[in-house]
Amino acid sequence: MLVSDGSKDGSSGSSSLRSHPSDDGERARRRKKLTTLTRPWLLLAPSLIVLAGLLLWPLIQVGKLSMQDYKVKFGGGEATFTGFDHYKDLLTSDLLWKTVLPNTVFFAFACVGLTVALGTAVALLLNRLGPTWKLICSVSILAAWAMPAVTGTYVWIWLFSPEDGMFSQLADSMGLIDAETTNWFTERLPFYGIATINVVHHGFPFVAITVLAGLLTIPKELYEAGEIDGANAWQRFWKITVPTIKPVFLVVTILSTIWDFKVFTQVFLMPGGSGSNPDVYNLGVYSYIEAFAKNDYGAGAAAAVLLTLLLLAITIVYIRTLFRQGEEDL
């Protein structure tokens, strides 16, 4: 009886040392949850480290420089902390509010609107062509996108050059201007008109090819149903095409906005755009002139930070719109 009782006690004691099956299941669930949360970040870690080195660290350095007076000296430089003085000077500058910011904003929105509109029109045209002509026209318009911005800018400068430029001669022959006394690049409006043509010409092929890819995903049955219901071409575009590939339009608009807000080459290379005519400054050129022409690196960095914050705000609005559209489609 004593042995028997002892064996029972030993059995019950050993069983109490073993973990309960529910505890094992709970630990397994925790491990699975932890793996689910950490695995994507571990896979993204190499790319995030590279992006931090290429993008985040330079942004931090620009932000740091914007709070300093930095003087370049032989063998290095000397920095004096100034806090937010450069931002105060920038935000209280008449040049910023009356010239630089309006030039940047209105020029960017004009370029974005015209680029997306022209690119969409070209995409609709390409979508109606046969395979051979579609290939020929696609390759032809991509030549404009492949052309370096510097080369394209000099072409447009040559076309509008005073006296002997093609457009100057054409306008003179029509009695609109006097080619010998008219300079397109000295006034703010014609200067940015030429810059807008340049940017739109360089950017519309990307929009056209991207929108064309979206158009090819739309079932033809939708258009046939619209025709049966009596919808004309304009109604089919707004009621079928636009809602179906709205995410594509949002993406090309986001990218075009980012590119056009920070246009530098097309403005800087035009006559007067490199600093001799303050009336045509945009934020990118203004930042460059302050930093490298006037050697005021802190003021130039502050302008660059302002441009970055402006782009981030616009991008966040577009991204939220894109995500909201995605949630509505689910």
mmCIF file of C-alpha atoms in Angstrom:
data_model
loop_
_atom_site.group_PDB
_atom_site.id
_atom_site.type_symbol
_atom_site.label_atom_id
_atom_site.label_comp_id
_atom_site.label_asym_id
_atom_site.label_seq_id
_atom_site.Cartn_x
_atom_site.Cartn_y
_atom_site.Cartn_z
ATOM 1 C CA MET A 1 0.000 0.000 0.000
ATOM 2 C CA LEU A 2 2.839 2.374 0.820
ATOM 3 C CA VAL A 3 4.678 1.607 -2.430
ATOM 4 C CA SER A 4 1.529 1.978 -4.422
ATOM 5 C CA ASP A 5 0.733 5.294 -2.792
ATOM 6 C CA GLY A 6 4.275 6.503 -3.389
ATOM 7 C CA SER A 7 4.084 5.706 -7.079
ATOM 8 C CA LYS A 8 0.907 7.696 -7.377
ATOM 9 C CA ASP A 9 2.470 10.656 -5.641
ATOM 10 C CA GLY A 10 5.530 10.468 -7.909
ATOM 11 C CA SER A 11 3.367 10.257 -10.988
ATOM 12 C CA SER A 12 1.331 13.259 -10.009
ATOM 13 C CA GLY A 13 4.459 15.223 -9.134
ATOM 14 C CA SER A 14 6.135 14.551 -12.478
ATOM 15 C CA SER A 15 3.013 15.449 -14.362
ATOM 16 C CA SER A 16 2.845 18.783 -12.548
ATOM 17 C CA LEU A 17 6.367 19.591 -13.797
ATOM 18 C CA ARG A 18 5.321 19.222 -17.419
ATOM 19 C CA SER A 19 3.913 22.341 -19.120
ATOM 20 C CA HIS A 20 0.285 22.510 -19.970
ATOM 21 C CA PRO A 21 -0.536 22.017 -23.686
ATOM 22 C CA SER A 22 -2.289 25.378 -23.775
ATOM 23 C CA ASP A 23 0.932 27.094 -22.637
ATOM 24 C CA ASP A 24 2.875 25.521 -25.513
ATOM 25 C CA GLY A 25 0.241 26.700 -27.975
ATOM 26 C CA GLU A 26 0.369 30.232 -26.586
ATOM 27 C CA ARG A 27 4.150 30.371 -26.916
ATOM 28 C CA ALA A 28 3.924 29.088 -30.487
ATOM 29 C CA ARG A 29 1.385 31.769 -31.358
ATOM 30 C CA ARG A 30 3.638 34.458 -29.878
ATOM 31 C CA ARG A 31 6.621 33.215 -31.848
ATOM 32 C CA LYS A 32 4.557 33.168 -35.048
ATOM 33 C CA LYS A 33 3.280 36.679 -34.405
ATOM 34 C CA LEU A 34 6.800 37.954 -33.692
ATOM 35 C CA THR A 35 8.095 36.311 -36.867
ATOM 36 C CA THR A 36 5.265 37.822 -38.896
ATOM 37 C CA LEU A 37 6.071 41.280 -37.568
ATOM 38 C CA THR A 38 9.865 41.140 -37.863
ATOM 39 C CA ARG A 39 10.423 39.138 -41.057
ATOM 40 C CA PRO A 40 9.329 41.925 -43.488
ATOM 41 C CA TRP A 41 11.596 44.427 -41.737
ATOM 42 C CA LEU A 42 14.517 41.997 -41.783
ATOM 43 C CA LEU A 43 14.026 41.494 -45.522
ATOM 44 C CA LEU A 44 13.793 45.260 -46.069
ATOM 45 C CA ALA A 45 16.716 46.084 -43.774
ATOM 46 C CA PRO A 46 19.466 46.095 -46.473
ATOM 47 C CA SER A 47 17.460 48.423 -48.718
ATOM 48 C CA LEU A 48 16.492 50.673 -45.817
ATOM 49 C CA ILE A 49 20.122 50.961 -44.741
ATOM 50 C CA VAL A 50 21.157 51.959 -48.269
ATOM 51 C CA LEU A 51 18.309 54.496 -48.519
ATOM 52 C CA ALA A 52 19.227 55.931 -45.124
ATOM 53 C CA GLY A 53 22.792 56.402 -46.296
ATOM 54 C CA LEU A 54 21.815 57.931 -49.643
ATOM 55 C CA LEU A 55 18.805 60.008 -48.605
ATOM 56 C CA LEU A 56 18.291 60.352 -44.860
ATOM 57 C CA TRP A 57 21.854 61.248 -43.917
ATOM 58 C CA PRO A 58 22.192 64.014 -46.572
ATOM 59 C CA LEU A 59 18.839 65.449 -45.428
ATOM 60 C CA ILE A 60 20.078 65.531 -41.854
ATOM 61 C CA GLN A 61 23.258 67.288 -42.953
ATOM 62 C CA VAL A 62 21.309 69.873 -44.983
ATOM 63 C CA GLY A 63 19.052 70.531 -41.992
ATOM 64 C CA LYS A 64 22.122 70.927 -39.786
ATOM 65 C CA LEU A 65 23.774 73.274 -42.295
ATOM 66 C CA SER A 66 20.633 75.432 -42.456
ATOM 67 C CA MET A 67 21.163 76.314 -38.788
ATOM 68 C CA GLN A 68 24.767 77.404 -39.264
ATOM 69 C CA ASP A 69 26.870 80.094 -40.827
ATOM 70 C CA TYR A 70 29.371 77.995 -42.721
ATOM 71 C CA LYS A 71 32.537 79.561 -44.052
ATOM 72 C CA VAL A 72 34.737 77.639 -46.469
ATOM 73 C CA LYS A 73 38.419 77.899 -45.628
ATOM 74 C CA PHE A 74 41.577 76.329 -46.895
ATOM 75 C CA GLY A 75 41.847 72.829 -45.475
ATOM 76 C CA GLY A 76 38.245 72.692 -44.214
ATOM 77 C CA GLY A 77 35.446 74.956 -43.039
ATOM 78 C CA GLU A 78 34.211 76.862 -40.027
ATOM 79 C CA ALA A 79 30.619 76.605 -38.813
ATOM 80 C CA THR A 80 28.849 78.927 -36.375
ATOM 81 C CA PHE A 81 25.489 77.866 -34.964
ATOM 82 C CA THR A 82 22.763 80.434 -35.709
ATOM 83 C CA GLY A 83 19.586 78.526 -34.849
ATOM 84 C CA PHE A 84 16.592 79.447 -36.977
ATOM 85 C CA ASP A 85 17.966 82.799 -38.167
ATOM 86 C CA HIS A 86 18.218 81.659 -41.781
ATOM 87 C CA TYR A 87 14.608 80.460 -41.745
ATOM 88 C CA LYS A 88 13.500 83.756 -40.218
ATOM 89 C CA ASP A 89 15.312 85.740 -42.899
ATOM 90 C CA LEU A 90 13.918 83.472 -45.615
ATOM 91 C CA LEU A 91 10.296 83.587 -44.452
ATOM 92 C CA THR A 92 10.360 87.374 -44.033
ATOM 93 C CA SER A 93 11.909 87.996 -47.448
ATOM 94 C CA ASP A 94 9.805 89.832 -50.023
ATOM 95 C CA LEU A 95 11.729 88.041 -52.762
ATOM 96 C CA LEU A 96 10.455 84.688 -51.469
ATOM 97 C CA TRP A 97 6.767 85.605 -51.247
ATOM 98 C CA LYS A 98 6.497 87.887 -54.280
ATOM 99 C CA THR A 99 8.797 86.104 -56.718
ATOM 100 C CA VAL A 100 10.388 82.784 -55.757
ATOM 101 C CA LEU A 101 7.408 80.953 -54.270
ATOM 102 C CA PRO A 102 4.846 82.130 -56.879
ATOM 103 C CA ASN A 103 7.246 81.195 -59.671
ATOM 104 C CA THR A 104 7.763 77.744 -58.152
ATOM 105 C CA VAL A 105 4.107 76.959 -57.419
ATOM 106 C CA PHE A 106 2.421 78.347 -60.555
ATOM 107 C CA PHE A 107 5.120 76.990 -62.852
ATOM 108 C CA ALA A 108 4.873 73.520 -61.284
ATOM 109 C CA PHE A 109 1.085 73.321 -61.436
ATOM 110 C CA ALA A 110 1.031 74.572 -65.037
ATOM 111 C CA CYS A 111 3.608 71.964 -66.023
ATOM 112 C CA VAL A 112 1.812 69.153 -64.182
ATOM 113 C CA GLY A 113 -1.582 69.992 -65.668
ATOM 114 C CA LEU A 114 -0.292 70.329 -69.224
ATOM 115 C CA THR A 115 1.964 67.271 -68.971
ATOM 116 C CA VAL A 116 -0.820 65.002 -67.702
ATOM 117 C CA ALA A 117 -3.346 66.388 -70.214
ATOM 118 C CA LEU A 118 -1.012 66.054 -73.214
ATOM 119 C CA GLY A 119 0.266 62.667 -72.087
ATOM 120 C CA THR A 120 -3.286 61.369 -71.678
ATOM 121 C CA ALA A 121 -4.302 62.659 -75.120
ATOM 122 C CA VAL A 122 -1.295 60.961 -76.713
ATOM 123 C CA ALA A 123 -2.056 57.736 -74.833
ATOM 124 C CA LEU A 124 -5.629 57.739 -76.123
ATOM 125 C CA LEU A 125 -4.300 58.242 -79.649
ATOM 126 C CA LEU A 126 -1.759 55.425 -79.306
ATOM 127 C CA ASN A 127 -4.476 53.137 -77.964
ATOM 128 C CA ARG A 128 -6.432 53.531 -81.213
ATOM 129 C CA LEU A 129 -3.471 52.773 -83.485
ATOM 130 C CA GLY A 130 -2.538 49.397 -84.896
ATOM 131 C CA PRO A 131 0.429 47.436 -83.493
ATOM 132 C CA THR A 132 2.957 48.697 -86.072
ATOM 133 C CA TRP A 133 2.125 52.385 -85.840
ATOM 134 C CA LYS A 134 1.733 52.126 -82.069
ATOM 135 C CA LEU A 135 5.321 50.834 -81.822
ATOM 136 C CA ILE A 136 6.683 53.492 -84.194
ATOM 137 C CA CYS A 137 4.929 56.374 -82.416
ATOM 138 C CA SER A 138 5.847 55.080 -78.947
ATOM 139 C CA VAL A 139 9.530 54.901 -79.843
ATOM 140 C CA SER A 140 9.346 58.360 -81.434
ATOM 141 C CA ILE A 141 7.857 60.112 -78.404
ATOM 142 C CA LEU A 142 10.224 58.302 -76.048
ATOM 143 C CA ALA A 143 13.078 60.050 -77.872
ATOM 144 C CA ALA A 144 11.910 63.296 -76.252
ATOM 145 C CA TRP A 145 12.015 61.662 -72.813
ATOM 146 C CA ALA A 146 15.430 60.122 -73.460
ATOM 147 C CA MET A 147 16.908 63.464 -74.530
ATOM 148 C CA PRO A 148 19.041 64.985 -71.724
ATOM 149 C CA ALA A 149 17.472 68.027 -70.073
ATOM 150 C CA VAL A 150 20.543 70.121 -70.918
ATOM 151 C CA THR A 151 20.294 69.314 -74.636
ATOM 152 C CA GLY A 152 16.559 69.923 -74.763
ATOM 153 C CA THR A 153 16.913 73.259 -72.964
ATOM 154 C CA TYR A 154 19.510 74.541 -75.420
ATOM 155 C CA VAL A 155 17.268 73.523 -78.315
ATOM 156 C CA TRP A 156 14.416 75.645 -76.954
ATOM 157 C CA ILE A 157 16.803 78.525 -76.240
ATOM 158 C CA TRP A 158 17.912 78.406 -79.863
ATOM 159 C CA LEU A 159 14.312 78.326 -81.133
ATOM 160 C CA PHE A 160 13.382 81.426 -79.118
ATOM 161 C CA SER A 161 16.683 83.285 -79.352
ATOM 162 C CA PRO A 162 16.278 87.005 -80.186
ATOM 163 C CA GLU A 163 16.645 88.155 -83.802
ATOM 164 C CA ASP A 164 17.470 84.821 -85.485
ATOM 165 C CA GLY A 165 15.388 82.300 -83.506
ATOM 166 C CA MET A 166 12.770 80.391 -85.519
ATOM 167 C CA PHE A 167 9.840 81.489 -83.321
ATOM 168 C CA SER A 168 11.164 85.049 -83.177
ATOM 169 C CA GLN A 169 11.368 85.192 -86.965
ATOM 170 C CA LEU A 170 7.910 83.611 -87.331
ATOM 171 C CA ALA A 171 6.314 86.060 -84.880
ATOM 172 C CA ASP A 172 8.095 88.943 -86.609
ATOM 173 C CA SER A 173 6.803 87.870 -90.025
ATOM 174 C CA MET A 174 3.250 87.844 -88.619
ATOM 175 C CA GLY A 175 3.727 91.353 -87.243
ATOM 176 C CA LEU A 176 3.377 90.242 -83.612
ATOM 177 C CA ILE A 177 6.835 91.359 -82.443
ATOM 178 C CA ASP A 178 9.949 93.099 -83.620
ATOM 179 C CA ALA A 179 12.583 90.365 -83.685
ATOM 180 C CA GLU A 180 15.458 92.833 -83.343
ATOM 181 C CA THR A 181 14.193 94.392 -80.115
ATOM 182 C CA THR A 182 12.264 91.525 -78.467
ATOM 183 C CA ASN A 183 13.981 89.273 -75.958
ATOM 184 C CA TRP A 184 11.764 86.424 -74.726
ATOM 185 C CA PHE A 185 13.996 85.717 -71.726
ATOM 186 C CA THR A 186 13.991 89.069 -69.944
ATOM 187 C CA GLU A 187 10.342 89.079 -68.859
ATOM 188 C CA ARG A 188 8.950 86.738 -66.258
ATOM 189 C CA LEU A 189 5.887 85.480 -68.168
ATOM 190 C CA PRO A 190 7.510 84.609 -71.537
ATOM 191 C CA PHE A 191 10.526 83.168 -69.714
ATOM 192 C CA TYR A 192 8.360 80.687 -67.815
ATOM 193 C CA GLY A 193 6.204 80.109 -70.880
ATOM 194 C CA ILE A 194 9.275 78.777 -72.699
ATOM 195 C CA ALA A 195 10.361 76.814 -69.625
ATOM 196 C CA THR A 196 6.879 75.270 -69.397
ATOM 197 C CA ILE A 197 6.985 74.161 -73.044
ATOM 198 C CA ASN A 198 10.419 72.664 -72.409
ATOM 199 C CA VAL A 199 9.353 70.725 -69.296
ATOM 200 C CA VAL A 200 6.082 69.498 -70.829
ATOM 201 C CA HIS A 201 7.867 68.362 -73.994
ATOM 202 C CA HIS A 202 10.368 66.431 -71.898
ATOM 203 C CA GLY A 203 7.822 64.919 -69.484
ATOM 204 C CA PHE A 204 4.712 63.986 -71.473
ATOM 205 C CA PRO A 205 6.138 60.718 -72.968
ATOM 206 C CA PHE A 206 6.365 59.145 -69.504
ATOM 207 C CA VAL A 207 2.733 60.020 -68.800
ATOM 208 C CA ALA A 208 1.652 58.796 -72.249
ATOM 209 C CA ILE A 209 3.303 55.378 -71.935
ATOM 210 C CA THR A 210 2.126 54.912 -68.341
ATOM 211 C CA VAL A 211 -1.474 55.848 -69.117
ATOM 212 C CA LEU A 212 -1.372 53.650 -72.244
ATOM 213 C CA ALA A 213 -0.412 50.697 -70.061
ATOM 214 C CA GLY A 214 -3.461 51.442 -67.912
ATOM 215 C CA LEU A 215 -5.748 51.769 -70.942
ATOM 216 C CA LEU A 216 -4.718 48.319 -72.168
ATOM 217 C CA THR A 217 -6.110 46.797 -68.936
ATOM 218 C CA ILE A 218 -9.642 48.153 -69.490
ATOM 219 C CA PRO A 219 -11.996 45.487 -70.898
ATOM 220 C CA LYS A 220 -13.421 46.452 -74.285
ATOM 221 C CA GLU A 221 -16.817 45.230 -73.130
ATOM 222 C CA LEU A 222 -17.140 48.316 -70.911
ATOM 223 C CA TYR A 223 -16.837 50.647 -73.901
ATOM 224 C CA GLU A 224 -19.221 48.511 -75.947
ATOM 225 C CA ALA A 225 -21.769 48.693 -73.147
ATOM 226 C CA GLY A 226 -21.323 52.475 -72.987
ATOM 227 C CA GLU A 227 -21.909 52.805 -76.740
ATOM 228 C CA ILE A 228 -25.054 50.681 -76.471
ATOM 229 C CA ASP A 229 -26.295 53.012 -73.705
ATOM 230 C CA GLY A 230 -25.723 55.994 -76.011
ATOM 231 C CA ALA A 231 -22.628 57.463 -74.334
ATOM 232 C CA ASN A 232 -20.441 59.596 -76.607
ATOM 233 C CA ALA A 233 -16.627 59.532 -76.594
ATOM 234 C CA TRP A 234 -16.321 62.256 -73.958
ATOM 235 C CA GLN A 235 -18.808 60.517 -71.640
ATOM 236 C CA ARG A 236 -17.059 57.169 -72.087
ATOM 237 C CA PHE A 237 -13.762 58.808 -71.153
ATOM 238 C CA TRP A 238 -15.091 60.373 -67.936
ATOM 239 C CA LYS A 239 -17.433 57.564 -66.902
ATOM 240 C CA ILE A 240 -15.311 54.536 -67.867
ATOM 241 C CA THR A 241 -11.675 55.419 -68.535
ATOM 242 C CA VAL A 242 -10.983 57.849 -65.695
ATOM 243 C CA PRO A 243 -12.617 55.855 -62.859
ATOM 244 C CA THR A 244 -11.078 52.573 -64.033
ATOM 245 C CA ILE A 245 -7.465 53.772 -64.169
ATOM 246 C CA LYS A 246 -7.722 56.550 -61.576
ATOM 247 C CA PRO A 247 -4.766 55.115 -59.574
ATOM 248 C CA VAL A 248 -2.608 55.452 -62.698
ATOM 249 C CA PHE A 249 -3.538 59.126 -63.036
ATOM 250 C CA LEU A 250 -2.759 59.692 -59.349
ATOM 251 C CA VAL A 251 0.671 58.073 -59.680
ATOM 252 C CA VAL A 252 1.719 60.080 -62.745
ATOM 253 C CA THR A 253 0.394 63.251 -61.097
ATOM 254 C CA ILE A 254 2.410 62.589 -57.926
ATOM 255 C CA LEU A 255 5.617 61.950 -59.858
ATOM 256 C CA SER A 256 5.097 64.911 -62.184
ATOM 257 C CA THR A 257 4.460 67.203 -59.216
ATOM 258 C CA ILE A 258 7.655 66.103 -57.490
ATOM 259 C CA TRP A 259 9.722 66.525 -60.664
ATOM 260 C CA ASP A 260 8.244 69.889 -61.652
ATOM 261 C CA PHE A 261 8.479 71.500 -58.215
ATOM 262 C CA LYS A 262 12.223 70.888 -58.140
ATOM 263 C CA VAL A 263 13.003 71.811 -61.750
ATOM 264 C CA PHE A 264 16.484 73.307 -61.874
ATOM 265 C CA THR A 265 18.257 72.635 -65.166
ATOM 266 C CA GLN A 266 15.572 74.021 -67.485
ATOM 267 C CA VAL A 267 15.440 77.318 -65.545
ATOM 268 C CA PHE A 268 19.114 77.732 -64.659
ATOM 269 C CA LEU A 269 20.422 77.245 -68.205
ATOM 270 C CA MET A 270 18.064 79.764 -69.810
ATOM 271 C CA PRO A 271 19.400 83.323 -70.270
ATOM 272 C CA GLY A 272 19.002 85.165 -66.958
ATOM 273 C CA GLY A 273 18.125 82.020 -65.041
ATOM 274 C CA SER A 274 21.582 81.551 -63.561
ATOM 275 C CA GLY A 275 21.302 84.585 -61.286
ATOM 276 C CA SER A 276 21.383 87.737 -63.390
ATOM 277 C CA ASN A 277 17.561 88.072 -63.362
ATOM 278 C CA PRO A 278 16.036 87.608 -59.860
ATOM 279 C CA ASP A 279 12.513 87.889 -61.314
ATOM 280 C CA VAL A 280 12.773 84.336 -62.706
ATOM 281 C CA TYR A 281 14.096 82.559 -59.603
ATOM 282 C CA ASN A 282 12.349 79.410 -58.414
ATOM 283 C CA LEU A 283 13.173 77.657 -55.130
ATOM 284 C CA GLY A 284 15.741 75.332 -56.676
ATOM 285 C CA VAL A 285 17.646 78.108 -58.435
ATOM 286 C CA TYR A 286 17.306 80.440 -55.431
ATOM 287 C CA SER A 287 18.821 77.795 -53.151
ATOM 288 C CA TYR A 288 21.732 77.287 -55.547
ATOM 289 C CA ILE A 289 22.394 81.013 -55.971
ATOM 290 C CA GLU A 290 22.370 81.638 -52.220
ATOM 291 C CA ALA A 291 24.652 78.716 -51.470
ATOM 292 C CA PHE A 292 27.177 78.726 -54.303
ATOM 293 C CA ALA A 293 27.015 82.161 -55.935
ATOM 294 C CA LYS A 294 26.777 84.155 -52.691
ATOM 295 C CA ASN A 295 28.614 81.562 -50.526
ATOM 296 C CA ASP A 296 25.784 81.704 -47.962
ATOM 297 C CA TYR A 297 25.432 77.964 -47.465
ATOM 298 C CA GLY A 298 23.103 78.273 -44.497
ATOM 299 C CA ALA A 299 20.565 80.365 -46.432
ATOM 300 C CA GLY A 300 20.792 78.014 -49.417
ATOM 301 C CA ALA A 301 20.254 75.000 -47.173
ATOM 302 C CA ALA A 302 17.234 76.672 -45.539
ATOM 303 C CA ALA A 303 15.672 77.206 -48.977
ATOM 304 C CA ALA A 304 16.382 73.560 -49.843
ATOM 305 C CA VAL A 305 14.705 72.409 -46.616
ATOM 306 C CA LEU A 306 11.672 74.574 -47.394
ATOM 307 C CA LEU A 307 11.412 73.007 -50.861
ATOM 308 C CA THR A 308 11.700 69.510 -49.357
ATOM 309 C CA LEU A 309 8.959 70.206 -46.794
ATOM 310 C CA LEU A 310 6.717 71.610 -49.525
ATOM 311 C CA LEU A 311 7.211 68.497 -51.638
ATOM 312 C CA LEU A 312 6.579 66.208 -48.653
ATOM 313 C CA ALA A 313 3.303 67.978 -47.854
ATOM 314 C CA ILE A 314 2.079 67.673 -51.442
ATOM 315 C CA THR A 315 3.203 64.047 -51.689
ATOM 316 C CA ILE A 316 1.450 63.099 -48.432
ATOM 317 C CA VAL A 317 -1.809 64.561 -49.740
ATOM 318 C CA TYR A 318 -1.520 62.588 -52.989
ATOM 319 C CA ILE A 319 -0.532 59.364 -51.206
ATOM 320 C CA ARG A 320 -3.478 59.626 -48.808
ATOM 321 C CA THR A 321 -5.770 60.160 -51.790
ATOM 322 C CA LEU A 322 -4.267 57.108 -53.493
ATOM 323 C CA PHE A 323 -4.724 54.917 -50.405
ATOM 324 C CA ARG A 324 -8.258 56.159 -49.876
ATOM 325 C CA GLN A 325 -9.058 55.294 -53.485
ATOM 326 C CA GLY A 326 -7.600 51.806 -52.952
ATOM 327 C CA GLU A 327 -9.763 51.254 -49.861
ATOM 328 C CA GLU A 328 -12.879 52.343 -51.737
ATOM 329 C CA ASP A 329 -12.147 49.834 -54.506
ATOM 330 C CA LEU A 330 -11.916 46.915 -52.071
#
